[in-house]
mmCIF file of C-alpha atoms in Angstrom:
data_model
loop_
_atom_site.group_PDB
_atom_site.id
_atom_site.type_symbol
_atom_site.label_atom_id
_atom_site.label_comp_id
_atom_site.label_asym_id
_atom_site.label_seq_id
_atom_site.Cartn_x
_atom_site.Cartn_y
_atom_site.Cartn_z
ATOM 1 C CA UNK A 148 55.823 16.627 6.944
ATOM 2 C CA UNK A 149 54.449 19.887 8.052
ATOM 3 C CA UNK A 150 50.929 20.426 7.988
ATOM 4 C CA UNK A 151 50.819 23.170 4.797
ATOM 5 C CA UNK A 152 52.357 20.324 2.836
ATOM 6 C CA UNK A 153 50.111 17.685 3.223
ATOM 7 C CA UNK A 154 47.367 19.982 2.433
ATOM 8 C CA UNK A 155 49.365 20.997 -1.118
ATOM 9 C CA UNK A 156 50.245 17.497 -1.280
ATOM 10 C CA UNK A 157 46.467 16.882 -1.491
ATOM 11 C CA UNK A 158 45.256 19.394 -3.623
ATOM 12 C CA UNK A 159 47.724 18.532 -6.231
ATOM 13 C CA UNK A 160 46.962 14.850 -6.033
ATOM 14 C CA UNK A 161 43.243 15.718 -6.732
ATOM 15 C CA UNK A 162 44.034 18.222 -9.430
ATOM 16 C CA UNK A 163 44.026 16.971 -13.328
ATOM 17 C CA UNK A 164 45.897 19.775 -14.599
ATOM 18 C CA UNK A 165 49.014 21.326 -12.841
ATOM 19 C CA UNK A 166 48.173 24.184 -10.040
ATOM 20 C CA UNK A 167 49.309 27.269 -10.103
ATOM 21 C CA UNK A 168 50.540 28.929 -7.050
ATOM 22 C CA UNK A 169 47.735 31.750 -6.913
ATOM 23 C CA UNK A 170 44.925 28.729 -7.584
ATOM 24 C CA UNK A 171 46.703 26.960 -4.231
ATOM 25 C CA UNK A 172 47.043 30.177 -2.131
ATOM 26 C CA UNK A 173 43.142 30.061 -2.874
ATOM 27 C CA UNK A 174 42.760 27.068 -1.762
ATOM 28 C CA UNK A 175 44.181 27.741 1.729
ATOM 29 C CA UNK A 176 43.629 31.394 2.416
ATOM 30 C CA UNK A 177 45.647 30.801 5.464
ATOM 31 C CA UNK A 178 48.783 30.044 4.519
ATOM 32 C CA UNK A 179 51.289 32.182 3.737
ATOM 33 C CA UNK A 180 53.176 33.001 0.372
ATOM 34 C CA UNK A 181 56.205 31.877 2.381
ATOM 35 C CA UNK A 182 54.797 28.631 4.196
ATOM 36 C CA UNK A 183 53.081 27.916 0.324
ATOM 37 C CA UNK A 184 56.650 28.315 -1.317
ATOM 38 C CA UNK A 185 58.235 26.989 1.715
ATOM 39 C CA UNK A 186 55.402 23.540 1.186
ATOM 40 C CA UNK A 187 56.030 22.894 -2.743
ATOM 41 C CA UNK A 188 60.023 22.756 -2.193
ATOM 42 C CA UNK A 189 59.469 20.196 0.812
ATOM 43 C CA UNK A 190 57.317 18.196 -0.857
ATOM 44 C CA UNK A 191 59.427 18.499 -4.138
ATOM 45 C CA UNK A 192 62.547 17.205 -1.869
ATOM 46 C CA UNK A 193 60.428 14.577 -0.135
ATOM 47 C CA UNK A 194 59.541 12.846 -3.825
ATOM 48 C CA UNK A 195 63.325 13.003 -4.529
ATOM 49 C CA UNK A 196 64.777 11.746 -1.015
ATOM 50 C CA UNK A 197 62.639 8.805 -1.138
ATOM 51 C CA UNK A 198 62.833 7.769 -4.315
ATOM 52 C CA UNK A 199 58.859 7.771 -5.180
ATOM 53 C CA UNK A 200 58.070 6.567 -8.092
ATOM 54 C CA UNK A 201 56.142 10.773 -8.746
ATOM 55 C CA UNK A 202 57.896 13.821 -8.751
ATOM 56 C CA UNK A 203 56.773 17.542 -7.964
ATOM 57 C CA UNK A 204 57.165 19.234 -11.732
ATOM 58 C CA UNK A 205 56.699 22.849 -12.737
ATOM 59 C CA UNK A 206 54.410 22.244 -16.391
ATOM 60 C CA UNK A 207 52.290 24.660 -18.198
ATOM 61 C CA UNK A 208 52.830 27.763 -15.320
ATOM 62 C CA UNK A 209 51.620 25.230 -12.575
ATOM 63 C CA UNK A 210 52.605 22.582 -10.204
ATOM 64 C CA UNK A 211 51.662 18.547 -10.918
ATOM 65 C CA UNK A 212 52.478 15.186 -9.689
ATOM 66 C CA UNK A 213 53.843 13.456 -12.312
ATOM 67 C CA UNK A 214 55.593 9.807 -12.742
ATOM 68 C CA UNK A 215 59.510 9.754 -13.524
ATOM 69 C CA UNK A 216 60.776 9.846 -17.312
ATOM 70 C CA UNK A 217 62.676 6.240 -16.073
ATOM 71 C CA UNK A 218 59.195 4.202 -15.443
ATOM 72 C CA UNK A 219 57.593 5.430 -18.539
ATOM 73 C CA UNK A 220 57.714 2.112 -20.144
ATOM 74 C CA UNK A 221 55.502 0.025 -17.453
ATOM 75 C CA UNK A 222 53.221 2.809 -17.534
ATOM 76 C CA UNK A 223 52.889 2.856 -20.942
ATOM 77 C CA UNK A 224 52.627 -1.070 -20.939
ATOM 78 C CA UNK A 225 49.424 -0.674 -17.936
ATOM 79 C CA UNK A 226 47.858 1.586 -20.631
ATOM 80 C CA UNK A 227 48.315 -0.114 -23.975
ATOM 81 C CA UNK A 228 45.142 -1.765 -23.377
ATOM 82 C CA UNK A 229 42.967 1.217 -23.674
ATOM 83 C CA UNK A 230 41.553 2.557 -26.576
ATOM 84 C CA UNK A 231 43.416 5.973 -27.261
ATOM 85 C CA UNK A 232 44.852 7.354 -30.032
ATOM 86 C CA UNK A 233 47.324 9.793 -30.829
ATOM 87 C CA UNK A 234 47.591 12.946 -33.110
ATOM 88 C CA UNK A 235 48.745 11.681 -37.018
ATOM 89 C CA UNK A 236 51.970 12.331 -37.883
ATOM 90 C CA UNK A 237 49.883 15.264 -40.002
ATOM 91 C CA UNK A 238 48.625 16.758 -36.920
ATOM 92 C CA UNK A 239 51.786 16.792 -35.269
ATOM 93 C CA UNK A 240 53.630 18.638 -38.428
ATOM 94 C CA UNK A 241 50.954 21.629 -37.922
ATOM 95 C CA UNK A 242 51.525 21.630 -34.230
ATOM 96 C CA UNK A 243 55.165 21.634 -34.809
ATOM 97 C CA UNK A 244 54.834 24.574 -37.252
ATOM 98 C CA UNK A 245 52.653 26.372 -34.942
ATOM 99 C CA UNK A 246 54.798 25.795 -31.990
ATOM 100 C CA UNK A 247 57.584 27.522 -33.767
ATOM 101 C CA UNK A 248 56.119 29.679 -35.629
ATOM 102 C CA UNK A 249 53.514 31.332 -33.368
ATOM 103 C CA UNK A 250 51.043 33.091 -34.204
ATOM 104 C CA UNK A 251 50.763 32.168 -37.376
ATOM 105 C CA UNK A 252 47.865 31.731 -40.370
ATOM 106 C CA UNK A 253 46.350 28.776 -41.822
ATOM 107 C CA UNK A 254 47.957 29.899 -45.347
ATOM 108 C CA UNK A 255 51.368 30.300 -43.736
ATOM 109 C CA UNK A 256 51.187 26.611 -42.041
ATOM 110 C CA UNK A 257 50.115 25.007 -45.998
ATOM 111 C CA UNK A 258 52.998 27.287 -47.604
ATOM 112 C CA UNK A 259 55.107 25.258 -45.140
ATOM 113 C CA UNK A 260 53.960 21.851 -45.412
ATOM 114 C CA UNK A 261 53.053 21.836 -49.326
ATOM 115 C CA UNK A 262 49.790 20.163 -48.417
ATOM 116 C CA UNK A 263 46.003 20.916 -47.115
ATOM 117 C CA UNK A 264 45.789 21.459 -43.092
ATOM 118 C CA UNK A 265 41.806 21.906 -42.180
ATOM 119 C CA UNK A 266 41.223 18.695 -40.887
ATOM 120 C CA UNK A 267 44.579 19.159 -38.246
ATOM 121 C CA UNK A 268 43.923 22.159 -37.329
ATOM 122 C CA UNK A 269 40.083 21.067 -36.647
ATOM 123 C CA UNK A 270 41.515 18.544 -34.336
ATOM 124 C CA UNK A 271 43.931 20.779 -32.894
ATOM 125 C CA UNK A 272 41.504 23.274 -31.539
ATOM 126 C CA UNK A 273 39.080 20.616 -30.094
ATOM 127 C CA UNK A 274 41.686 19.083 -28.346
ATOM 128 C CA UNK A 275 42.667 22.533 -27.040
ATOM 129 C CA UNK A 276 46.087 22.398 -27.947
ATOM 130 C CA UNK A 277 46.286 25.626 -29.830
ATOM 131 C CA UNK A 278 43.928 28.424 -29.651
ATOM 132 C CA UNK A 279 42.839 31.336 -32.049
ATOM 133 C CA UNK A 280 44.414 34.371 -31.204
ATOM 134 C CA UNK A 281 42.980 36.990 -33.244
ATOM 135 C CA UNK A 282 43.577 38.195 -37.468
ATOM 136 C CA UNK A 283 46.093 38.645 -39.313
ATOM 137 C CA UNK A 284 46.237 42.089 -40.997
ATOM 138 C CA UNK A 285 46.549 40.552 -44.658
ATOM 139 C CA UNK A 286 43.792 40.384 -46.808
ATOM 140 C CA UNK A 287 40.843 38.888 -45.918
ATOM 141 C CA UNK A 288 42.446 39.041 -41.728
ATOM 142 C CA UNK A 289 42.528 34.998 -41.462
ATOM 143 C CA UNK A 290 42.526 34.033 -37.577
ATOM 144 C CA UNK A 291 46.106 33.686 -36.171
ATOM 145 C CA UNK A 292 46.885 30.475 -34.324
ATOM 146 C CA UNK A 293 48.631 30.113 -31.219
ATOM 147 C CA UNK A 294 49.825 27.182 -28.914
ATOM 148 C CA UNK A 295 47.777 27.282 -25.210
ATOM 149 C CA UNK A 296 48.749 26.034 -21.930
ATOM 150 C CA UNK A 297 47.209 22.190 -22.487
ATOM 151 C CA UNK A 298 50.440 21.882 -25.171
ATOM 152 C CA UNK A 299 52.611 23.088 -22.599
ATOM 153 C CA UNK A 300 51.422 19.986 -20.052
ATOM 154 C CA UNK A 301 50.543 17.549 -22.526
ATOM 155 C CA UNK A 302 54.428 17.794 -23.931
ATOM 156 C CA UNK A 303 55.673 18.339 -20.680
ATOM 157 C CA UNK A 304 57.705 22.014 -20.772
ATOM 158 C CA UNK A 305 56.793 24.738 -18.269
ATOM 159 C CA UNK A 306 57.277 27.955 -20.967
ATOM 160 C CA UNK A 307 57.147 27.716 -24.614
ATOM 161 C CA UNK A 308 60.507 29.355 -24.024
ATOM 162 C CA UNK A 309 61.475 25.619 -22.923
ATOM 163 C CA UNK A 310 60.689 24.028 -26.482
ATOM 164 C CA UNK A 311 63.495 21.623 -27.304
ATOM 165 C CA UNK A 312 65.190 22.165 -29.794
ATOM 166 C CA UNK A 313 63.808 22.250 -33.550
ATOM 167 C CA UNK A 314 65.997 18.744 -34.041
ATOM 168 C CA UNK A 315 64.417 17.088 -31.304
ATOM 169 C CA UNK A 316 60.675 17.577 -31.776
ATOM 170 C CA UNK A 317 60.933 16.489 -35.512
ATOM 171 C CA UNK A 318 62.203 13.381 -33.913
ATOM 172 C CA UNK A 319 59.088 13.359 -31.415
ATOM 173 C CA UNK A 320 56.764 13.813 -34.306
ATOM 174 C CA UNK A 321 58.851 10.742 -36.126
ATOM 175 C CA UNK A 322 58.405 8.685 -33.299
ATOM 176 C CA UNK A 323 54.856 9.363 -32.297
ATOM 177 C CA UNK A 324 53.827 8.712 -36.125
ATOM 178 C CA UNK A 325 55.276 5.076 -35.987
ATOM 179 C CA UNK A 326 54.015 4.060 -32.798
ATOM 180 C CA UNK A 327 50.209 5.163 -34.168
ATOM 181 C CA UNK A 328 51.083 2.963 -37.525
ATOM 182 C CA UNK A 329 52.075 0.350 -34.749
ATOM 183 C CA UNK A 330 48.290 0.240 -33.318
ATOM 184 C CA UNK A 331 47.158 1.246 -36.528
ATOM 185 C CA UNK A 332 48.566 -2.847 -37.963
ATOM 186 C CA UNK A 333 47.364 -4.555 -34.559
ATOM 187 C CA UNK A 334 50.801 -4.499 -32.817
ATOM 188 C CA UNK A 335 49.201 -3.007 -29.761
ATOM 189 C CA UNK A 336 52.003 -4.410 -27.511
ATOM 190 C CA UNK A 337 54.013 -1.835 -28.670
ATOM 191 C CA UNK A 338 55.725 0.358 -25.432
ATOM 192 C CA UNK A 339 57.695 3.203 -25.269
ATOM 193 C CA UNK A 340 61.307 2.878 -24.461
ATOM 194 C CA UNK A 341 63.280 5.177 -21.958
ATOM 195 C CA UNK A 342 64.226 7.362 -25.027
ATOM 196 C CA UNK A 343 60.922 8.556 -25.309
ATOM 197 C CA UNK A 344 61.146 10.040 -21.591
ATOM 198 C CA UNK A 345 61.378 13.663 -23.278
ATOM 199 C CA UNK A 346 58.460 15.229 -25.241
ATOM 200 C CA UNK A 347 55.055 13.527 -25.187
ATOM 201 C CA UNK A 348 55.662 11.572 -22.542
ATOM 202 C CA UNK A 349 57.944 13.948 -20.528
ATOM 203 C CA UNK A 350 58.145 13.686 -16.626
ATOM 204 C CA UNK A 351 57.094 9.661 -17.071
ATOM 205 C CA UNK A 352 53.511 10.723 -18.783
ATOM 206 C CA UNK A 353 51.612 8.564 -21.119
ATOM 207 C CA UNK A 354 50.066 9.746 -23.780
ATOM 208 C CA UNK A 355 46.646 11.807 -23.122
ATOM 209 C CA UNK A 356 44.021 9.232 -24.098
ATOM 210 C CA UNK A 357 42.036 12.401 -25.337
ATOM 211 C CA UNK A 358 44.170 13.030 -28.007
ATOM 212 C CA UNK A 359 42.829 11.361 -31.605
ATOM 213 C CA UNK A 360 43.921 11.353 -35.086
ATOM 214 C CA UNK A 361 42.631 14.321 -37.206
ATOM 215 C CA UNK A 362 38.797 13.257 -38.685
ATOM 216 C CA UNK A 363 38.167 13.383 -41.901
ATOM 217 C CA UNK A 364 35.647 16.151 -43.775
ATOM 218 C CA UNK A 365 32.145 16.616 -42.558
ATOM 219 C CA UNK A 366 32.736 17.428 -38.895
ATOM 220 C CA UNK A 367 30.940 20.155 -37.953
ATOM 221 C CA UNK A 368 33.015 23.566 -36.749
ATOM 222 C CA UNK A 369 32.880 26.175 -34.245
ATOM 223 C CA UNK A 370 32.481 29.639 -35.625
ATOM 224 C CA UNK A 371 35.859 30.394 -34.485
ATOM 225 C CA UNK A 372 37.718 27.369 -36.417
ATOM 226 C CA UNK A 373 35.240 28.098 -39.792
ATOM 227 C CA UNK A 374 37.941 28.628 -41.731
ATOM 228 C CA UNK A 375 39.636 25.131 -41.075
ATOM 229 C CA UNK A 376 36.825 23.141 -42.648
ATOM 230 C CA UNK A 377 38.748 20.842 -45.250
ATOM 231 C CA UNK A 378 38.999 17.413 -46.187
ATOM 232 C CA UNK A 379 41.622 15.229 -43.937
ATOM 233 C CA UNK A 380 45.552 15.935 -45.413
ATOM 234 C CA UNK A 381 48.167 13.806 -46.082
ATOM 235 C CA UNK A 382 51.178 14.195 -44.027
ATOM 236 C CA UNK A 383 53.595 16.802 -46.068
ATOM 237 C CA UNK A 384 55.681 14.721 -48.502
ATOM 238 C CA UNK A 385 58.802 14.937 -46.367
ATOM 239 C CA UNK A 386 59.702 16.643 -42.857
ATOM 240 C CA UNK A 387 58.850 20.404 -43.179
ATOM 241 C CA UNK A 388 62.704 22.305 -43.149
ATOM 242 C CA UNK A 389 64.299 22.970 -40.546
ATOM 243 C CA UNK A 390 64.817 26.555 -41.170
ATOM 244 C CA UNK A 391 61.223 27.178 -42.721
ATOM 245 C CA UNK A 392 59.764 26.125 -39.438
ATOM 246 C CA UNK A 393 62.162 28.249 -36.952
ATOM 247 C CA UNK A 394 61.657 31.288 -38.666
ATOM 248 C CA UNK A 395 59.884 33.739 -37.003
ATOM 249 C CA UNK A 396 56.496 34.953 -38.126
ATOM 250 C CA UNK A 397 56.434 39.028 -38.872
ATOM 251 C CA UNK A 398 55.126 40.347 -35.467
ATOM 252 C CA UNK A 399 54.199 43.803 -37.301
ATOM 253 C CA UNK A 400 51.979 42.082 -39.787
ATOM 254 C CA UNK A 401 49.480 40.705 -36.558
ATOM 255 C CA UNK A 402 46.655 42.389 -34.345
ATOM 256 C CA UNK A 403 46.200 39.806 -31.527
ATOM 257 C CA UNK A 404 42.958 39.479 -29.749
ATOM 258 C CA UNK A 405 43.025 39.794 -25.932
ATOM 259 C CA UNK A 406 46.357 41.295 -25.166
ATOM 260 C CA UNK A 407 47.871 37.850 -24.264
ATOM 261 C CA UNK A 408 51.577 36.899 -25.464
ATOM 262 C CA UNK A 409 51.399 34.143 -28.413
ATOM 263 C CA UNK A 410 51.636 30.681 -26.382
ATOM 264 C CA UNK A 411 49.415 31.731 -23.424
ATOM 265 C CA UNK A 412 47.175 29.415 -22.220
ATOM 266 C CA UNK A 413 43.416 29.429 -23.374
#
């Protein structure tokens, strides 16, 4: 292995958050943007030729060691033991609106659950998963919501162009729901099966033990999340539509802070 790629090799095993190439050009001013490119496909081609048990994966605009989709389950059993927990299947209904419906109000994310969505969206910002992204023109110019680059790792997908399809992340957000009511009744051993290779756990990933359910009311807020302050909600009495939650927000109808597409990272 060529000296370059050991040194990539290194940087991205001490990274914990994918790299992107202009942070590892930093990193070694002398290399390169041809012995750089020329280091991330051996090393990507190394991982597959040997069969590691990691693979080289493009996530969030960066480059990260990751464990394959196929040994999920024994890394999910070496983790069970830990105390995490994972976004309600609440919180995972706003993210999914948000996701698709980018950027979008707090008042258009309750006209398409039916329900309350404070508390979630309180939990989404600390977390980091989504990130305000400036007012809406409508009365009163509520902040806008966006998805950031930490959604983009922590559900595995290098673009929010790569979201799967509307289908298949209700099904996440199914799944993810009953394997919190699993801990939730003491069945701890509960693992995750091959199946759940794509979303969450994506590339082999277990869950992010930083991830918790939504809290309930008297948390105290951030000026910038003020307007989320609300008691905890139920989840919506059903899975939000289909169609409600691809349709696309009104683009005219926003000003966006910072001159940033919707979806880019905070």
């Amino acid at each position: 292995m060529a000296e370059i790629a050991r040194i990539v090799e290194a940087l991205l095993f001490a990274a914990d958050a994918p790299l992107t190439r202009a942070q590892i050009a930093e990193a070694i001013p002398e290399a390169t943007v041809e012995e750089l490119e020329g280091a991330l496909g051996e090393l990507a081609r190394f991982y597959d030729d040997s069969g590691r048990g990691f693979c080289l994966a493009a996530v969030g605009g960066g480059h990260q060691l990751l464990t394959r989709p196929a040994l999920s389950p024994w890394v999910e059993r070496l983790l069970v033991g830990r105390r995490r927990q994972r976004l309600s299947r609440a919180g995972l209904e706003v993210l999914a609106v948000i996701a698709y419906r980018q950027p979008v109000t707090r008042g258009e994310i309750e006209t398409v659950r039916g329900v309350d969505c404070g508390a979630s969206l309180r939990t989404l910002l600390e977390r980091k998963l989504i990130a305000v992204r400036g007012r809406a023109r409508a009365a009163g110019h509520p902040l806008l919501y966006a998805t950031t680059d930490r959604f983009l790792e922590h559900f595995g997908i290098a673009d929010i162009s790569e979201l799967p399809k509307l289908e298949e992340f209700a099904a996440l957000v199914d799944r993810e729901a009953a394997r919190a009511e699993v801990r939730e009744a003491g069945q701890g051993e509960a693992t995750a099966g091959p199946a759940d290779a794509q979303g969450e756990a994506a590339q082999g990933r277990a869950a992010a033990p930083e991830l918790a359910e939504d809290e309930g009311p008297g948390e105290p807020l951030g000026a910038a999340e003020a307007d989320a302050d609300a008691p905890a909600e139920p989840a919506a009495p059903g899975s939000a539509d289909a169609a409600a939650l691809a349709e696309p927000a009104d683009a005219g109808a926003f000003v966006r802070s910072g001159g940033g597409p919707a979806g880019a990272g905070s």
